[in-house]
């Protein structure tokens, strides 16, 4: 079986397509909250992993996101101002 299973070892690659993209880590467990926010400027790349502490990642702003499930682009709001 070469089907991919979700794993805490999975990496996600995020490349910012504008200044001020936020990569936000959300906690694993019963309490789901932000625990980390990383700001990327245009062209910057973050390689992030799902861990014991991180079960979800939120990307805010325009970015290219590469995962083992495929690639996706997040979009900016029209009036995106948090740069
Ligand atoms: N200390 C966090 C952790 O080990 C760091 C982290 C991992 C993180 N993956 C992330 C922060 C994704 C933001 C987004 O879980």
Coordinates of N, CA and C and ligand atoms in Angstrom, one line a residue:
X1 N 0.8 -1.2 0.0 CA 0.0 0.0 0.0 C 0.9 1.2 0.0
X2 N 0.7 2.0 -1.0 CA 1.5 3.3 -1.0 C 0.6 4.5 -0.8
X3 N -0.6 4.2 -0.2 CA -1.5 5.3 0.1 C -0.9 6.0 1.3
X4 N -1.0 7.4 1.3 CA -0.4 8.1 2.4 C -1.4 8.3 3.5
X5 N -0.9 8.1 4.7 CA -1.7 8.3 5.9 C -1.3 9.6 6.5
X6 N -2.3 10.3 7.1 CA -1.9 11.5 7.9 C -0.9 11.2 9.0
X7 N 0.1 12.0 9.2 CA 1.1 11.7 10.1 C 1.5 12.9 10.8
X8 N 1.9 12.8 12.1 CA 2.4 14.0 12.8 C 3.8 14.4 12.2
X9 N 4.3 13.5 11.4 CA 5.6 13.8 10.8 C 5.5 14.6 9.5
X10 N 4.3 14.7 9.0 CA 4.1 15.4 7.8 C 4.6 16.8 7.8
X11 N 5.3 17.2 6.7 CA 5.7 18.6 6.5 C 4.8 19.3 5.5
X12 N 4.7 20.6 5.7 CA 4.0 21.5 4.8 C 4.9 22.6 4.4
X13 N 5.0 22.9 3.1 CA 5.9 24.0 2.7 C 5.0 25.2 2.3
X14 N 5.3 26.3 2.8 CA 4.5 27.5 2.6 C 5.4 28.6 2.0
X15 N 5.1 29.1 0.8 CA 5.8 30.2 0.2 C 4.9 31.4 0.1
X16 N 5.3 32.5 0.7 CA 4.5 33.7 0.7 C 4.5 34.3 -0.7
X17 N 3.4 34.7 -1.1 CA 3.3 35.5 -2.4 C 3.0 36.9 -2.2
X18 N 2.9 37.4 -1.0 CA 2.8 38.8 -0.6 C 3.5 39.0 0.7
X19 N 3.7 40.2 1.1 CA 4.3 40.5 2.4 C 3.2 40.3 3.5
X20 N 3.7 39.9 4.6 CA 2.8 39.8 5.8 C 1.9 38.6 5.8
X21 N 2.3 37.5 5.2 CA 1.5 36.3 5.3 C 1.7 35.7 6.7
X22 N 0.7 35.2 7.3 CA 0.8 34.6 8.6 C 0.6 33.1 8.5
X23 N 1.5 32.4 9.2 CA 1.4 31.0 9.3 C 1.2 30.7 10.8
X24 N 0.0 30.2 11.1 CA -0.4 30.1 12.5 C -0.6 28.6 12.9
X25 N 0.1 28.3 14.0 CA 0.0 26.9 14.5 C -1.1 26.8 15.5
X26 N -1.9 25.7 15.4 CA -3.0 25.5 16.4 C -2.7 24.2 17.2
X27 N -3.1 24.3 18.4 CA -2.7 23.2 19.4 C -3.5 21.9 19.1
X28 N -2.8 20.8 19.4 CA -3.4 19.5 19.4 C -4.1 19.3 20.7
X29 N -5.2 18.5 20.7 CA -5.9 18.1 22.0 C -7.2 18.8 22.1
X30 N -7.8 18.7 23.3 CA -9.2 19.2 23.5 C -9.3 20.7 23.3
X31 N -8.2 21.4 23.7 CA -8.2 22.8 23.6 C -7.5 23.2 22.3
X32 N -8.3 23.7 21.3 CA -7.7 24.2 20.1 C -7.5 25.7 20.0
X33 N -6.3 26.1 20.1 CA -6.0 27.5 20.1 C -4.7 27.8 19.4
X34 N -4.6 29.1 19.0 CA -3.3 29.5 18.4 C -2.2 29.4 19.4
X35 N -1.0 28.8 19.0 CA 0.1 28.8 19.9 C 1.3 29.5 19.2
X36 N 1.3 29.7 17.9 CA 2.4 30.3 17.3 C 2.0 31.0 16.0
X37 N 2.5 32.2 15.8 CA 2.2 32.9 14.5 C 3.5 33.4 14.0
X38 N 3.7 33.0 12.7 CA 5.0 33.4 12.0 C 4.6 34.3 10.8
X39 N 5.3 35.4 10.7 CA 5.0 36.3 9.6 C 6.0 36.1 8.5
X40 N 5.6 35.9 7.3 CA 6.5 35.7 6.1 C 6.3 36.9 5.2
X41 N 7.4 37.4 4.6 CA 7.3 38.4 3.6 C 7.4 37.7 2.2
X42 N 7.1 38.4 1.2 CA 7.0 37.9 -0.2 C 8.3 37.1 -0.5
X43 N 8.1 35.9 -1.0 CA 9.2 35.1 -1.4 C 9.8 34.2 -0.3
X44 N 9.5 34.5 1.0 CA 10.0 33.7 2.1 C 9.3 32.4 2.1
X45 N 10.0 31.4 2.6 CA 9.5 30.0 2.7 C 9.5 29.5 4.1
X46 N 8.5 28.8 4.5 CA 8.5 28.2 5.8 C 8.2 26.7 5.6
X47 N 9.0 25.9 6.2 CA 8.8 24.4 6.2 C 8.3 24.0 7.5
X48 N 7.1 23.6 7.7 CA 6.5 23.4 9.0 C 6.0 21.9 9.1
X49 N 6.1 21.4 10.3 CA 5.7 20.0 10.6 C 4.5 19.9 11.5
X50 N 3.7 18.9 11.3 CA 2.7 18.6 12.3 C 3.4 17.9 13.4
X51 N 3.1 18.3 14.7 CA 3.9 17.7 15.8 C 2.9 17.3 16.9
X52 N 3.5 16.8 18.0 CA 2.7 16.5 19.2 C 1.9 17.7 19.7
X53 N 2.4 18.9 19.4 CA 1.8 20.1 19.9 C 1.0 20.8 18.8
X54 N 1.2 20.5 17.6 CA 0.5 21.2 16.5 C -0.3 20.3 15.6
X55 N -1.6 20.5 15.6 CA -2.5 19.6 14.8 C -3.1 20.3 13.6
X56 N -3.0 21.6 13.6 CA -3.5 22.3 12.4 C -2.7 23.5 12.2
X57 N -2.7 23.9 10.9 CA -1.9 25.1 10.5 C -2.8 26.0 9.7
X58 N -2.9 27.2 10.1 CA -3.7 28.2 9.3 C -2.8 29.2 8.6
X59 N -3.1 29.4 7.3 CA -2.3 30.3 6.5 C -3.2 31.5 6.1
X60 N -2.8 32.7 6.5 CA -3.6 33.9 6.2 C -2.8 34.8 5.3
X61 N -3.4 35.1 4.1 CA -2.7 35.9 3.1 C -2.4 35.0 1.9
X62 N -1.8 35.6 0.9 CA -1.6 34.9 -0.4 C -0.3 34.1 -0.3
X63 N -0.5 32.8 -0.5 CA 0.7 31.9 -0.4 C 0.5 30.6 -1.2
X64 N 1.6 30.0 -1.6 CA 1.6 28.7 -2.2 C 1.9 27.7 -1.1
X65 N 1.0 26.7 -1.0 CA 1.2 25.7 0.1 C 1.3 24.3 -0.6
X66 N 2.4 23.6 -0.3 CA 2.6 22.3 -0.8 C 2.5 21.3 0.3
X67 N 1.7 20.3 0.0 CA 1.5 19.2 1.0 C 1.6 17.9 0.3
X68 N 1.6 16.8 1.1 CA 1.6 15.5 0.5 C 0.3 15.1 -0.2
X69 N -0.8 16.0 0.1 CA -2.1 15.8 -0.6 C -2.2 16.6 -1.9
X70 N -1.2 17.4 -2.1 CA -1.2 18.3 -3.3 C -0.9 19.7 -2.9
X71 N -0.9 20.6 -4.0 CA -0.6 22.0 -3.8 C -1.9 22.8 -3.7
X72 N -1.9 23.8 -3.0 CA -3.1 24.7 -2.9 C -2.6 26.1 -2.7
X73 N -3.4 27.1 -3.2 CA -3.0 28.5 -3.0 C -4.0 29.1 -2.1
X74 N -3.5 29.8 -1.1 CA -4.4 30.6 -0.3 C -4.5 31.9 -0.9
X75 N -5.6 32.6 -0.7 CA -5.9 33.9 -1.4 C -5.9 35.0 -0.4
X76 N -5.6 36.2 -0.8 CA -5.7 37.3 0.0 C -7.1 37.9 0.0
X77 N -7.5 38.5 1.0 CA -8.8 39.3 1.0 C -8.5 40.5 0.1
X78 N -9.6 41.0 -0.5 CA -9.4 42.2 -1.3 C -8.8 43.4 -0.5
X79 N -9.3 43.5 0.7 CA -8.8 44.6 1.5 C -7.8 44.2 2.6
X80 N -7.0 43.2 2.2 CA -6.0 42.6 3.1 C -5.0 43.7 3.5
X81 N -5.0 44.0 4.8 CA -4.2 45.2 5.3 C -3.1 44.8 6.3
X82 N -3.2 43.6 6.9 CA -2.1 43.3 7.9 C -0.8 42.9 7.2
X83 N -0.1 43.9 6.7 CA 1.1 43.6 6.1 C 2.3 43.7 7.0
Ligands
LIG1 N1 6.8 24.3 18.9 C1 5.9 24.0 17.8 C2 5.6 22.5 17.7 O1 6.6 21.7 17.9 C3 6.4 24.6 16.5 C4 5.7 24.3 15.3 C5 5.6 23.1 14.6 C6 4.8 25.1 14.5 N2 4.9 23.1 13.6 C7 4.3 24.4 13.4 C8 4.4 26.5 14.6 C9 3.5 24.9 12.5 C10 3.6 27.0 13.7 C11 3.1 26.2 12.6 O2 4.5 22.1 17.5

